[in-house]
């Protein structure tokens, strides 16, 4: 079985210590807020992205 990259291992350790709420228990908005709050607490700069789009896709979901 392949081992995890040391940086990912560190991320998982920090997340476990922070006692973050599991993503699957949150709404998308709550999950985004948790990620943003965690980044603010760690004083992390947002990563650059080419663009952000809000989209609605019709259908049952």
PDB file of N, CA and C in Angstrom:
ATOM      1  N   UNK A   1       0.849  -1.181   0.000  1.00  0.00           N
ATOM      2  CA  UNK A   1       0.000   0.000   0.000  1.00  0.00           C
ATOM      3  C   UNK A   1       0.894   1.243   0.000  1.00  0.00           C
ATOM      4  N   UNK A   2       0.621   2.213  -0.881  1.00  0.00           N
ATOM      5  CA  UNK A   2       1.448   3.425  -0.914  1.00  0.00           C
ATOM      6  C   UNK A   2       1.259   4.252   0.360  1.00  0.00           C
ATOM      7  N   UNK A   3       2.307   4.934   0.754  1.00  0.00           N
ATOM      8  CA  UNK A   3       2.212   5.780   1.944  1.00  0.00           C
ATOM      9  C   UNK A   3       1.827   7.195   1.538  1.00  0.00           C
ATOM     10  N   UNK A   4       1.299   7.937   2.503  1.00  0.00           N
ATOM     11  CA  UNK A   4       0.905   9.321   2.242  1.00  0.00           C
ATOM     12  C   UNK A   4       2.127  10.222   2.220  1.00  0.00           C
ATOM     13  N   UNK A   5       2.041  11.250   1.406  1.00  0.00           N
ATOM     14  CA  UNK A   5       3.090  12.265   1.346  1.00  0.00           C
ATOM     15  C   UNK A   5       3.185  12.924   2.726  1.00  0.00           C
ATOM     16  N   UNK A   6       4.382  13.240   3.200  1.00  0.00           N
ATOM     17  CA  UNK A   6       4.536  13.844   4.524  1.00  0.00           C
ATOM     18  C   UNK A   6       3.713  15.118   4.726  1.00  0.00           C
ATOM     19  N   UNK A   7       3.563  15.945   3.691  1.00  0.00           N
ATOM     20  CA  UNK A   7       2.770  17.167   3.852  1.00  0.00           C
ATOM     21  C   UNK A   7       1.296  16.844   4.069  1.00  0.00           C
ATOM     22  N   UNK A   8       0.787  15.828   3.376  1.00  0.00           N
ATOM     23  CA  UNK A   8      -0.609  15.431   3.571  1.00  0.00           C
ATOM     24  C   UNK A   8      -0.784  14.840   4.960  1.00  0.00           C
ATOM     25  N   UNK A   9       0.180  14.041   5.396  1.00  0.00           N
ATOM     26  CA  UNK A   9       0.122  13.499   6.753  1.00  0.00           C
ATOM     27  C   UNK A   9       0.030  14.631   7.778  1.00  0.00           C
ATOM     28  N   UNK A  10       0.810  15.696   7.562  1.00  0.00           N
ATOM     29  CA  UNK A  10       0.794  16.839   8.477  1.00  0.00           C
ATOM     30  C   UNK A  10      -0.552  17.549   8.438  1.00  0.00           C
ATOM     31  N   UNK A  11      -1.121  17.729   7.252  1.00  0.00           N
ATOM     32  CA  UNK A  11      -2.440  18.360   7.128  1.00  0.00           C
ATOM     33  C   UNK A  11      -3.475  17.554   7.902  1.00  0.00           C
ATOM     34  N   UNK A  12      -3.472  16.246   7.729  1.00  0.00           N
ATOM     35  CA  UNK A  12      -4.437  15.396   8.428  1.00  0.00           C
ATOM     36  C   UNK A  12      -4.241  15.456   9.941  1.00  0.00           C
ATOM     37  N   UNK A  13      -2.996  15.518  10.392  1.00  0.00           N
ATOM     38  CA  UNK A  13      -2.719  15.627  11.825  1.00  0.00           C
ATOM     39  C   UNK A  13      -3.272  16.936  12.388  1.00  0.00           C
ATOM     40  N   UNK A  14      -3.015  18.033  11.678  1.00  0.00           N
ATOM     41  CA  UNK A  14      -3.495  19.346  12.127  1.00  0.00           C
ATOM     42  C   UNK A  14      -5.020  19.371  12.158  1.00  0.00           C
ATOM     43  N   UNK A  15      -5.649  18.794  11.135  1.00  0.00           N
ATOM     44  CA  UNK A  15      -7.113  18.758  11.093  1.00  0.00           C
ATOM     45  C   UNK A  15      -7.669  17.949  12.262  1.00  0.00           C
ATOM     46  N   UNK A  16      -7.042  16.824  12.577  1.00  0.00           N
ATOM     47  CA  UNK A  16      -7.508  15.997  13.695  1.00  0.00           C
ATOM     48  C   UNK A  16      -7.365  16.744  15.015  1.00  0.00           C
ATOM     49  N   UNK A  17      -6.256  17.440  15.197  1.00  0.00           N
ATOM     50  CA  UNK A  17      -6.046  18.202  16.428  1.00  0.00           C
ATOM     51  C   UNK A  17      -7.032  19.355  16.554  1.00  0.00           C
ATOM     52  N   UNK A  18      -7.432  19.939  15.430  1.00  0.00           N
ATOM     53  CA  UNK A  18      -8.359  21.074  15.454  1.00  0.00           C
ATOM     54  C   UNK A  18      -9.792  20.633  15.732  1.00  0.00           C
ATOM     55  N   UNK A  19     -10.038  19.329  15.684  1.00  0.00           N
ATOM     56  CA  UNK A  19     -11.376  18.777  15.919  1.00  0.00           C
ATOM     57  C   UNK A  19     -12.409  19.423  14.997  1.00  0.00           C
ATOM     58  N   UNK A  20     -12.051  19.513  13.722  1.00  0.00           N
ATOM     59  CA  UNK A  20     -12.954  20.090  12.736  1.00  0.00           C
ATOM     60  C   UNK A  20     -14.147  19.172  12.512  1.00  0.00           C
ATOM     61  N   UNK A  21     -15.268  19.777  12.199  1.00  0.00           N
ATOM     62  CA  UNK A  21     -16.478  19.021  11.905  1.00  0.00           C
ATOM     63  C   UNK A  21     -16.304  18.313  10.557  1.00  0.00           C
ATOM     64  N   UNK A  22     -16.691  17.043  10.456  1.00  0.00           N
ATOM     65  CA  UNK A  22     -16.553  16.341   9.173  1.00  0.00           C
ATOM     66  C   UNK A  22     -17.367  17.010   8.068  1.00  0.00           C
ATOM     67  N   UNK A  23     -16.784  17.124   6.900  1.00  0.00           N
ATOM     68  CA  UNK A  23     -17.421  17.792   5.766  1.00  0.00           C
ATOM     69  C   UNK A  23     -18.760  17.150   5.424  1.00  0.00           C
ATOM     70  N   UNK A  24     -18.838  15.821   5.525  1.00  0.00           N
ATOM     71  CA  UNK A  24     -20.081  15.143   5.147  1.00  0.00           C
ATOM     72  C   UNK A  24     -21.252  15.464   6.075  1.00  0.00           C
ATOM     73  N   UNK A  25     -20.989  16.104   7.208  1.00  0.00           N
ATOM     74  CA  UNK A  25     -22.052  16.495   8.135  1.00  0.00           C
ATOM     75  C   UNK A  25     -22.499  17.944   7.930  1.00  0.00           C
ATOM     76  N   UNK A  26     -21.915  18.633   6.950  1.00  0.00           N
ATOM     77  CA  UNK A  26     -22.204  20.053   6.751  1.00  0.00           C
ATOM     78  C   UNK A  26     -22.849  20.309   5.401  1.00  0.00           C
ATOM     79  N   UNK A  27     -23.492  21.469   5.318  1.00  0.00           N
ATOM     80  CA  UNK A  27     -23.961  21.943   4.022  1.00  0.00           C
ATOM     81  C   UNK A  27     -22.742  22.491   3.273  1.00  0.00           C
ATOM     82  N   UNK A  28     -22.838  22.672   1.963  1.00  0.00           N
ATOM     83  CA  UNK A  28     -21.705  23.268   1.240  1.00  0.00           C
ATOM     84  C   UNK A  28     -21.298  24.632   1.811  1.00  0.00           C
ATOM     85  N   UNK A  29     -22.274  25.454   2.177  1.00  0.00           N
ATOM     86  CA  UNK A  29     -21.957  26.780   2.730  1.00  0.00           C
ATOM     87  C   UNK A  29     -21.208  26.651   4.056  1.00  0.00           C
ATOM     88  N   UNK A  30     -21.631  25.721   4.908  1.00  0.00           N
ATOM     89  CA  UNK A  30     -20.944  25.514   6.188  1.00  0.00           C
ATOM     90  C   UNK A  30     -19.519  25.006   5.969  1.00  0.00           C
ATOM     91  N   UNK A  31     -19.356  24.100   5.013  1.00  0.00           N
ATOM     92  CA  UNK A  31     -18.021  23.561   4.722  1.00  0.00           C
ATOM     93  C   UNK A  31     -17.093  24.665   4.219  1.00  0.00           C
ATOM     94  N   UNK A  32     -17.603  25.512   3.319  1.00  0.00           N
ATOM     95  CA  UNK A  32     -16.785  26.630   2.817  1.00  0.00           C
ATOM     96  C   UNK A  32     -16.377  27.541   3.963  1.00  0.00           C
ATOM     97  N   UNK A  33     -17.314  27.852   4.853  1.00  0.00           N
ATOM     98  CA  UNK A  33     -17.006  28.736   5.978  1.00  0.00           C
ATOM     99  C   UNK A  33     -15.947  28.107   6.883  1.00  0.00           C
ATOM    100  N   UNK A  34     -16.055  26.806   7.128  1.00  0.00           N
ATOM    101  CA  UNK A  34     -15.058  26.143   7.970  1.00  0.00           C
ATOM    102  C   UNK A  34     -13.676  26.220   7.329  1.00  0.00           C
ATOM    103  N   UNK A  35     -13.598  25.983   6.027  1.00  0.00           N
ATOM    104  CA  UNK A  35     -12.310  26.060   5.320  1.00  0.00           C
ATOM    105  C   UNK A  35     -11.763  27.481   5.392  1.00  0.00           C
ATOM    106  N   UNK A  36     -12.623  28.471   5.159  1.00  0.00           N
ATOM    107  CA  UNK A  36     -12.177  29.866   5.196  1.00  0.00           C
ATOM    108  C   UNK A  36     -11.735  30.266   6.600  1.00  0.00           C
ATOM    109  N   UNK A  37     -12.476  29.846   7.623  1.00  0.00           N
ATOM    110  CA  UNK A  37     -12.111  30.171   9.001  1.00  0.00           C
ATOM    111  C   UNK A  37     -10.781  29.520   9.377  1.00  0.00           C
ATOM    112  N   UNK A  38     -10.581  28.296   8.940  1.00  0.00           N
ATOM    113  CA  UNK A  38      -9.322  27.604   9.212  1.00  0.00           C
ATOM    114  C   UNK A  38      -8.163  28.321   8.528  1.00  0.00           C
ATOM    115  N   UNK A  39      -8.361  28.742   7.291  1.00  0.00           N
ATOM    116  CA  UNK A  39      -7.309  29.469   6.568  1.00  0.00           C
ATOM    117  C   UNK A  39      -7.004  30.798   7.256  1.00  0.00           C
ATOM    118  N   UNK A  40      -8.060  31.502   7.696  1.00  0.00           N
ATOM    119  CA  UNK A  40      -7.832  32.780   8.400  1.00  0.00           C
ATOM    120  C   UNK A  40      -7.045  32.551   9.685  1.00  0.00           C
ATOM    121  N   UNK A  41      -7.393  31.501  10.419  1.00  0.00           N
ATOM    122  CA  UNK A  41      -6.709  31.210  11.680  1.00  0.00           C
ATOM    123  C   UNK A  41      -5.235  30.876  11.445  1.00  0.00           C
ATOM    124  N   UNK A  42      -4.945  30.245  10.317  1.00  0.00           N
ATOM    125  CA  UNK A  42      -3.564  29.891   9.985  1.00  0.00           C
ATOM    126  C   UNK A  42      -2.873  30.997   9.195  1.00  0.00           C
ATOM    127  N   UNK A  43      -3.603  32.087   8.946  1.00  0.00           N
ATOM    128  CA  UNK A  43      -3.087  33.227   8.190  1.00  0.00           C
ATOM    129  C   UNK A  43      -2.593  32.798   6.805  1.00  0.00           C
ATOM    130  N   UNK A  44      -3.315  31.865   6.211  1.00  0.00           N
ATOM    131  CA  UNK A  44      -2.948  31.367   4.884  1.00  0.00           C
ATOM    132  C   UNK A  44      -3.476  32.315   3.816  1.00  0.00           C
ATOM    133  N   UNK A  45      -2.662  32.573   2.830  1.00  0.00           N
ATOM    134  CA  UNK A  45      -3.081  33.392   1.697  1.00  0.00           C
ATOM    135  C   UNK A  45      -3.901  32.534   0.743  1.00  0.00           C
ATOM    136  N   UNK A  46      -4.966  33.100   0.163  1.00  0.00           N
ATOM    137  CA  UNK A  46      -5.735  32.320  -0.812  1.00  0.00           C
ATOM    138  C   UNK A  46      -4.871  31.975  -2.025  1.00  0.00           C
ATOM    139  N   UNK A  47      -5.086  30.792  -2.543  1.00  0.00           N
ATOM    140  CA  UNK A  47      -4.358  30.388  -3.746  1.00  0.00           C
ATOM    141  C   UNK A  47      -4.961  31.087  -4.955  1.00  0.00           C
ATOM    142  N   UNK A  48      -4.131  31.525  -5.892  1.00  0.00           N
ATOM    143  CA  UNK A  48      -4.669  32.179  -7.083  1.00  0.00           C
ATOM    144  C   UNK A  48      -5.414  31.169  -7.964  1.00  0.00           C
ATOM    145  N   UNK A  49      -6.512  31.618  -8.519  1.00  0.00           N
ATOM    146  CA  UNK A  49      -7.281  30.798  -9.464  1.00  0.00           C
ATOM    147  C   UNK A  49      -7.575  31.643 -10.695  1.00  0.00           C
ATOM    148  N   UNK A  50      -7.770  31.000 -11.823  1.00  0.00           N
ATOM    149  CA  UNK A  50      -8.033  31.724 -13.067  1.00  0.00           C
ATOM    150  C   UNK A  50      -9.362  32.460 -13.005  1.00  0.00           C
ATOM    151  N   UNK A  51     -10.406  31.783 -12.521  1.00  0.00           N
ATOM    152  CA  UNK A  51     -11.703  32.439 -12.378  1.00  0.00           C
ATOM    153  C   UNK A  51     -12.605  31.585 -11.499  1.00  0.00           C
ATOM    154  N   UNK A  52     -13.645  32.210 -10.992  1.00  0.00           N
ATOM    155  CA  UNK A  52     -14.655  31.535 -10.181  1.00  0.00           C
ATOM    156  C   UNK A  52     -15.999  31.820 -10.811  1.00  0.00           C
ATOM    157  N   UNK A  53     -16.805  30.800 -10.981  1.00  0.00           N
ATOM    158  CA  UNK A  53     -18.137  30.966 -11.566  1.00  0.00           C
ATOM    159  C   UNK A  53     -19.179  30.328 -10.662  1.00  0.00           C
ATOM    160  N   UNK A  54     -20.284  31.029 -10.462  1.00  0.00           N
ATOM    161  CA  UNK A  54     -21.438  30.460  -9.777  1.00  0.00           C
ATOM    162  C   UNK A  54     -22.334  29.887 -10.853  1.00  0.00           C
ATOM    163  N   UNK A  55     -22.714  28.633 -10.721  1.00  0.00           N
ATOM    164  CA  UNK A  55     -23.560  28.005 -11.734  1.00  0.00           C
ATOM    165  C   UNK A  55     -24.695  27.248 -11.073  1.00  0.00           C
ATOM    166  N   UNK A  56     -25.814  27.203 -11.769  1.00  0.00           N
ATOM    167  CA  UNK A  56     -26.960  26.399 -11.364  1.00  0.00           C
ATOM    168  C   UNK A  56     -27.221  25.415 -12.494  1.00  0.00           C
ATOM    169  N   UNK A  57     -27.311  24.156 -12.159  1.00  0.00           N
ATOM    170  CA  UNK A  57     -27.588  23.132 -13.157  1.00  0.00           C
ATOM    171  C   UNK A  57     -28.964  22.556 -12.848  1.00  0.00           C
ATOM    172  N   UNK A  58     -29.910  22.701 -13.774  1.00  0.00           N
ATOM    173  CA  UNK A  58     -31.258  22.222 -13.505  1.00  0.00           C
ATOM    174  C   UNK A  58     -31.301  20.695 -13.406  1.00  0.00           C
ATOM    175  N   UNK A  59     -32.231  20.231 -12.608  1.00  0.00           N
ATOM    176  CA  UNK A  59     -32.415  18.793 -12.480  1.00  0.00           C
ATOM    177  C   UNK A  59     -32.595  18.397 -11.033  1.00  0.00           C
ATOM    178  N   UNK A  60     -32.972  17.167 -10.798  1.00  0.00           N
ATOM    179  CA  UNK A  60     -33.203  16.705  -9.429  1.00  0.00           C
ATOM    180  C   UNK A  60     -31.887  16.399  -8.719  1.00  0.00           C
ATOM    181  N   UNK A  61     -31.557  17.196  -7.754  1.00  0.00           N
ATOM    182  CA  UNK A  61     -30.366  16.897  -6.963  1.00  0.00           C
ATOM    183  C   UNK A  61     -30.265  17.791  -5.802  1.00  0.00           C
TER     184      UNK A  61
END
